[in-house]
PDB file of C-alpha atoms in Angstrom:
ATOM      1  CA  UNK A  28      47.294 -32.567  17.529  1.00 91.00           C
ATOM      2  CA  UNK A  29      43.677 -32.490  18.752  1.00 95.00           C
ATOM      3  CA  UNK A  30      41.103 -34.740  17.659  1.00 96.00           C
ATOM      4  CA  UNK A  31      37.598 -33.072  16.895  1.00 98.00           C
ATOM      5  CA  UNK A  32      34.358 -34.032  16.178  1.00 98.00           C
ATOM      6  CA  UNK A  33      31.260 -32.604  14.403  1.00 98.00           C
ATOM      7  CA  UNK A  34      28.146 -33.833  13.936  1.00 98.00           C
ATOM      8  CA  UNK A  35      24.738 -33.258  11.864  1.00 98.00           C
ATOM      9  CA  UNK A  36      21.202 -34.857  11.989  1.00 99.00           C
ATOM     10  CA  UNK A  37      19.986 -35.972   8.006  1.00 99.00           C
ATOM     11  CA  UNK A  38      16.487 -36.410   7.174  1.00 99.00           C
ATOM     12  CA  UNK A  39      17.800 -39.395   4.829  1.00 98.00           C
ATOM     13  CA  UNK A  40      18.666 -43.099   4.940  1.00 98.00           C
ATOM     14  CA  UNK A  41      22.432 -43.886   5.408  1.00 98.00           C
ATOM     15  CA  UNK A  42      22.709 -45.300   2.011  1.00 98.00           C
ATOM     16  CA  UNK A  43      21.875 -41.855   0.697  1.00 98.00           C
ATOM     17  CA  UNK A  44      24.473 -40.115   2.831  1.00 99.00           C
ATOM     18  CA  UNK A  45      27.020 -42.337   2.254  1.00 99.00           C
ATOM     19  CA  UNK A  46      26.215 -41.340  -2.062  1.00 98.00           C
ATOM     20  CA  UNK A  47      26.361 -37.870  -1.315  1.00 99.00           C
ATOM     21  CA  UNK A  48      29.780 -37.863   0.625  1.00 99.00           C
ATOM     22  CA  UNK A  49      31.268 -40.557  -1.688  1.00 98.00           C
ATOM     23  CA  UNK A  50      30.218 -40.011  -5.319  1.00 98.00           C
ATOM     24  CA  UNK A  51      32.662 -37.671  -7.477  1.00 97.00           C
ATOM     25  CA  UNK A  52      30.146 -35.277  -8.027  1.00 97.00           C
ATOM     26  CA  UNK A  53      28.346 -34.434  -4.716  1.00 98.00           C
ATOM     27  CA  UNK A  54      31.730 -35.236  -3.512  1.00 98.00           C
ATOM     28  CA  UNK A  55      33.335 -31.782  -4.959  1.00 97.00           C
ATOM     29  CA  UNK A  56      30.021 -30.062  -4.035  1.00 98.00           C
ATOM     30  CA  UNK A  57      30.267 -29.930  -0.194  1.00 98.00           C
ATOM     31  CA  UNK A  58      34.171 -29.767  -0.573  1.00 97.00           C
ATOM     32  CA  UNK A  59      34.126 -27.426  -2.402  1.00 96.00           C
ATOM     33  CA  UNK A  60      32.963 -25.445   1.134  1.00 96.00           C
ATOM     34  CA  UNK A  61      37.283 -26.047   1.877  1.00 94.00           C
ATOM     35  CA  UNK A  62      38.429 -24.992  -1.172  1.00 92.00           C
ATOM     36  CA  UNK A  63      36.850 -24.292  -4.640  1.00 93.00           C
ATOM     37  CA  UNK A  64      37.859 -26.757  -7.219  1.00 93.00           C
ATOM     38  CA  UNK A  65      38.110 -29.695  -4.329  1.00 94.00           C
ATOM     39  CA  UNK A  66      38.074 -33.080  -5.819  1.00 96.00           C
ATOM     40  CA  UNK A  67      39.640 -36.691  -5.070  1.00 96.00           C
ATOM     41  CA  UNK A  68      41.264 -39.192  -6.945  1.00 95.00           C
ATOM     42  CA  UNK A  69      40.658 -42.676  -5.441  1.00 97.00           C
ATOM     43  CA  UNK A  70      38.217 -45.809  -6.158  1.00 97.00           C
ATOM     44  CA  UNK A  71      37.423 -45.639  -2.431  1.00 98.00           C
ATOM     45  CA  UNK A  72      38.008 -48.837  -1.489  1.00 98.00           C
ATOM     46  CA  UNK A  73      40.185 -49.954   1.989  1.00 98.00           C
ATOM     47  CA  UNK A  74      43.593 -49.629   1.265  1.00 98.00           C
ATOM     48  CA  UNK A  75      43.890 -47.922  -1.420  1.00 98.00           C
ATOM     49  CA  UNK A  76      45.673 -44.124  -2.291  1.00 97.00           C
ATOM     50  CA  UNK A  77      43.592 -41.068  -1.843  1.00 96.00           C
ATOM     51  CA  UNK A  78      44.858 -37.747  -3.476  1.00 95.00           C
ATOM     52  CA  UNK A  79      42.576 -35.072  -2.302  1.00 95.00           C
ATOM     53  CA  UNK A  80      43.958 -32.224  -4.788  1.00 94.00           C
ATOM     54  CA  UNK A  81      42.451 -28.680  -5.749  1.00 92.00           C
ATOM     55  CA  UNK A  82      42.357 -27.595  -8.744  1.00 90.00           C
ATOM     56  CA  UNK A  83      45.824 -26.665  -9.870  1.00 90.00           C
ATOM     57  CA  UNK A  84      46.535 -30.850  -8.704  1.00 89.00           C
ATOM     58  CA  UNK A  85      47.801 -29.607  -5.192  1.00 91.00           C
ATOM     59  CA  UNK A  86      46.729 -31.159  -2.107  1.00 91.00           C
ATOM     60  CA  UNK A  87      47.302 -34.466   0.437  1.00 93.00           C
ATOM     61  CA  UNK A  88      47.977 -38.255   0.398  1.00 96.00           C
ATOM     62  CA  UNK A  89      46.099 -40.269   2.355  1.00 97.00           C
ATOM     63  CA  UNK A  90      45.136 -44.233   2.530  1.00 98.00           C
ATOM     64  CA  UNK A  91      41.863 -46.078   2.979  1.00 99.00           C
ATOM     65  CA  UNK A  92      42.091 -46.880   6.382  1.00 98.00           C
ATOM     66  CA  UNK A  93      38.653 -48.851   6.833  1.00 98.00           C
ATOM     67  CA  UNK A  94      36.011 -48.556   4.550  1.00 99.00           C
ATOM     68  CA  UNK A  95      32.539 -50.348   5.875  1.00 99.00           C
ATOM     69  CA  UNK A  96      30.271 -49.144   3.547  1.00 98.00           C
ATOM     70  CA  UNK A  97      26.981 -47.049   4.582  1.00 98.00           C
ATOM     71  CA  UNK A  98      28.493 -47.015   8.393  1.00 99.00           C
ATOM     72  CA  UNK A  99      32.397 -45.890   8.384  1.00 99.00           C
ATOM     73  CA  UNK A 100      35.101 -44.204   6.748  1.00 99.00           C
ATOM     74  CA  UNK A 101      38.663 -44.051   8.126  1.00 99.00           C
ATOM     75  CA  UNK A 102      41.082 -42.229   6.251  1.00 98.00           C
ATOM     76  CA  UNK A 103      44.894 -41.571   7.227  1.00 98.00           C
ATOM     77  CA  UNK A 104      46.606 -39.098   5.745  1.00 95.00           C
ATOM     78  CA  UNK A 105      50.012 -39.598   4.878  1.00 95.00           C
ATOM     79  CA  UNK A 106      51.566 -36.110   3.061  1.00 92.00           C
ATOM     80  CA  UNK A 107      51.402 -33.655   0.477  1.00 90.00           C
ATOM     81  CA  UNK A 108      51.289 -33.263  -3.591  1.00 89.00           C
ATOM     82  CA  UNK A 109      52.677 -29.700  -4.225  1.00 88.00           C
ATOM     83  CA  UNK A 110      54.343 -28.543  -7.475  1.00 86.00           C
ATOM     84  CA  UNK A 111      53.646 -31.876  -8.999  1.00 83.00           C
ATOM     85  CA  UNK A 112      56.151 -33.943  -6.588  1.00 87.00           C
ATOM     86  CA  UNK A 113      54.977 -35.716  -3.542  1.00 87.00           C
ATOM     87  CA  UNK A 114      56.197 -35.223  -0.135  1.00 82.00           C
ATOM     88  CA  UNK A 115      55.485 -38.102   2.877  1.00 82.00           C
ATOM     89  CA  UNK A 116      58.821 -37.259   4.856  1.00 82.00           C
ATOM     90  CA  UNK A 117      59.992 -33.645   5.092  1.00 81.00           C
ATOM     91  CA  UNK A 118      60.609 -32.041   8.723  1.00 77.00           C
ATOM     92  CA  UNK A 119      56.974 -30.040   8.516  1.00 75.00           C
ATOM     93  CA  UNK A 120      54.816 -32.728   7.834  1.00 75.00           C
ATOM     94  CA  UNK A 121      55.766 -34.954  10.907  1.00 77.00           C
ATOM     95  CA  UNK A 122      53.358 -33.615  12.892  1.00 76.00           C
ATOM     96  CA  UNK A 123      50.188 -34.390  11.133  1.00 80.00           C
ATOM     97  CA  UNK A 124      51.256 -37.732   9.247  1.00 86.00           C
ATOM     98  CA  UNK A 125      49.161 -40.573  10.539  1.00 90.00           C
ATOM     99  CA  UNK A 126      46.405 -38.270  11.330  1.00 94.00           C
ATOM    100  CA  UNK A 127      42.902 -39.518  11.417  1.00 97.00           C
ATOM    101  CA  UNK A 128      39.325 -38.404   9.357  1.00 98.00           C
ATOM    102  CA  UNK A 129      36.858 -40.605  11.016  1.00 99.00           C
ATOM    103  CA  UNK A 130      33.173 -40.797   9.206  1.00 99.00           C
ATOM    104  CA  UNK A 131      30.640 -42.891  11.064  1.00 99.00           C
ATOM    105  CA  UNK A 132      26.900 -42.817  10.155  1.00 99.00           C
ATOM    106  CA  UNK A 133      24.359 -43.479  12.645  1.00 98.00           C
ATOM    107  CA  UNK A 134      20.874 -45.016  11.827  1.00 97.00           C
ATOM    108  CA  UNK A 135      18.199 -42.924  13.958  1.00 96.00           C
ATOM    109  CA  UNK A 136      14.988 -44.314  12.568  1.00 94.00           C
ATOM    110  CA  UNK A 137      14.280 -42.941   9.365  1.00 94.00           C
ATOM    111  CA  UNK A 138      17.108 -40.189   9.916  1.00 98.00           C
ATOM    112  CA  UNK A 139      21.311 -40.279   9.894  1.00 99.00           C
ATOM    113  CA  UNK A 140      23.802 -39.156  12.291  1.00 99.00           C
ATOM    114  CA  UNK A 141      26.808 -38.266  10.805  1.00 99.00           C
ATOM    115  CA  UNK A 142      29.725 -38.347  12.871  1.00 99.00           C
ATOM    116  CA  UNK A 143      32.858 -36.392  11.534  1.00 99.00           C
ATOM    117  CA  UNK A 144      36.054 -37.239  13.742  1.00 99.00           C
ATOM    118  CA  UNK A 145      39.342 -35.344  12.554  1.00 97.00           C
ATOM    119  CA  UNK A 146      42.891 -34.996  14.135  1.00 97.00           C
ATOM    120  CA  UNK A 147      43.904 -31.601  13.784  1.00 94.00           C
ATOM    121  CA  UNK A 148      47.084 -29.559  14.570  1.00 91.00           C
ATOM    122  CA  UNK A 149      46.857 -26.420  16.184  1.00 91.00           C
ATOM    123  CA  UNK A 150      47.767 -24.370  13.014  1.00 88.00           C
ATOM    124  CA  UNK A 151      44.522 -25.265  11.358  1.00 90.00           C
ATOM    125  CA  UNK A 152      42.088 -25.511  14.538  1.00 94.00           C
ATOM    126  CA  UNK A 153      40.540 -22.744  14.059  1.00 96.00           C
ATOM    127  CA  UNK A 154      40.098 -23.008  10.496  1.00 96.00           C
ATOM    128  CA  UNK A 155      38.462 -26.610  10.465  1.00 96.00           C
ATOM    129  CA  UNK A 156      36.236 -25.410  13.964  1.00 97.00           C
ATOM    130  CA  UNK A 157      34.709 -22.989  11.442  1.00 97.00           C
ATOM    131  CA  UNK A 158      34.328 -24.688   7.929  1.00 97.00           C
ATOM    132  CA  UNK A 159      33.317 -28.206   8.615  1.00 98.00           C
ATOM    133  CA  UNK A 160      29.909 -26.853  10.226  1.00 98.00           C
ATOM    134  CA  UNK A 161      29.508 -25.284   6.712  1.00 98.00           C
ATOM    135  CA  UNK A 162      30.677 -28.648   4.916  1.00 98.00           C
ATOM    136  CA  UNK A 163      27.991 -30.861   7.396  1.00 99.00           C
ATOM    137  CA  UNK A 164      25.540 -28.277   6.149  1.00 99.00           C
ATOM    138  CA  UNK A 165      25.921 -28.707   2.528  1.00 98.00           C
ATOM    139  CA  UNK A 166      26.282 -32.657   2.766  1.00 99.00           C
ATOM    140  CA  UNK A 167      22.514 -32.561   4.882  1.00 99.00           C
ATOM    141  CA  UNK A 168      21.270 -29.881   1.863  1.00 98.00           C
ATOM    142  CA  UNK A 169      21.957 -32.431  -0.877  1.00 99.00           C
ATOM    143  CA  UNK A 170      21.262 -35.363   1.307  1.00 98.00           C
ATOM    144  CA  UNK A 171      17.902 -33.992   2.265  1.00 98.00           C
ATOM    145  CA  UNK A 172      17.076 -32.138  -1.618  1.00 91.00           C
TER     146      UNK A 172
END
């Protein structure tokens, strides 16, 4: 597993990033970029259960890792929901459990750098090298709109 990182300069305040990548409905807006119909279920807060499901309820488990609000998200994800059951043991998922989704904002004056850390196994490198440029780019459209 590789851990990457991308990055994006915000004309906005950090309290107004954090909003757009945390609130339900900007939330699905620049996931959507990943999959259509991208939503999670979760309160946010450290500790608790993330599902991050599409729309037919499919998708991952993951934890609040550390949740400092307006400066850093840790998420680590855990398994899978698929055909309704969920799945945090079997022989495919061992290599990614545990994995990391780092989120630190940066004050830069009167801008935000948002740092996206993410451990990623080969299978989906070049997938993620591609997309989360395009996700960064939505979150700075509604962030700066």
């Amino acid at each position: 597993m590789k851990r990457k990182k991308f990055r994006t300069t915000i004309a906005a305040p950090r309290e107004r990033v954090w909003q757009v990548l945390w609130n339900d409905e900007t939330y699905r807006k620049w996931t959507a970029v990943f999959m259509e119909g991208s939503w999670a279920d979760t309160d946010w807060q450290e500790g608790s259960q993330v599902l991050f499901l599409n729309a037919d309820g499919e998708g991952m488990i993951a934890r609040i890792a550390e949740n400092k609000p307006n400066e850093f998200m840790g998420i680590e994800h855990l398994g899978v929901v698929k055909d309704g059951k969920t799945d945090m043991e079997s022989e495919e998922l061992q290599g990614w459990i545990g994995a990391r989704e780092n989120y630190t904002l940066e004050e830069l004056g009167d801008q935000t750098e948002l740092i996206v850390e993410m451990d990623i196994t080969e299978a989906y490198l070049d997938y993620f090298i591609k997309v989360w440029p395009q996700a960064l780019q939505k979150v700075k459209s509604l962030c700066e709109n």
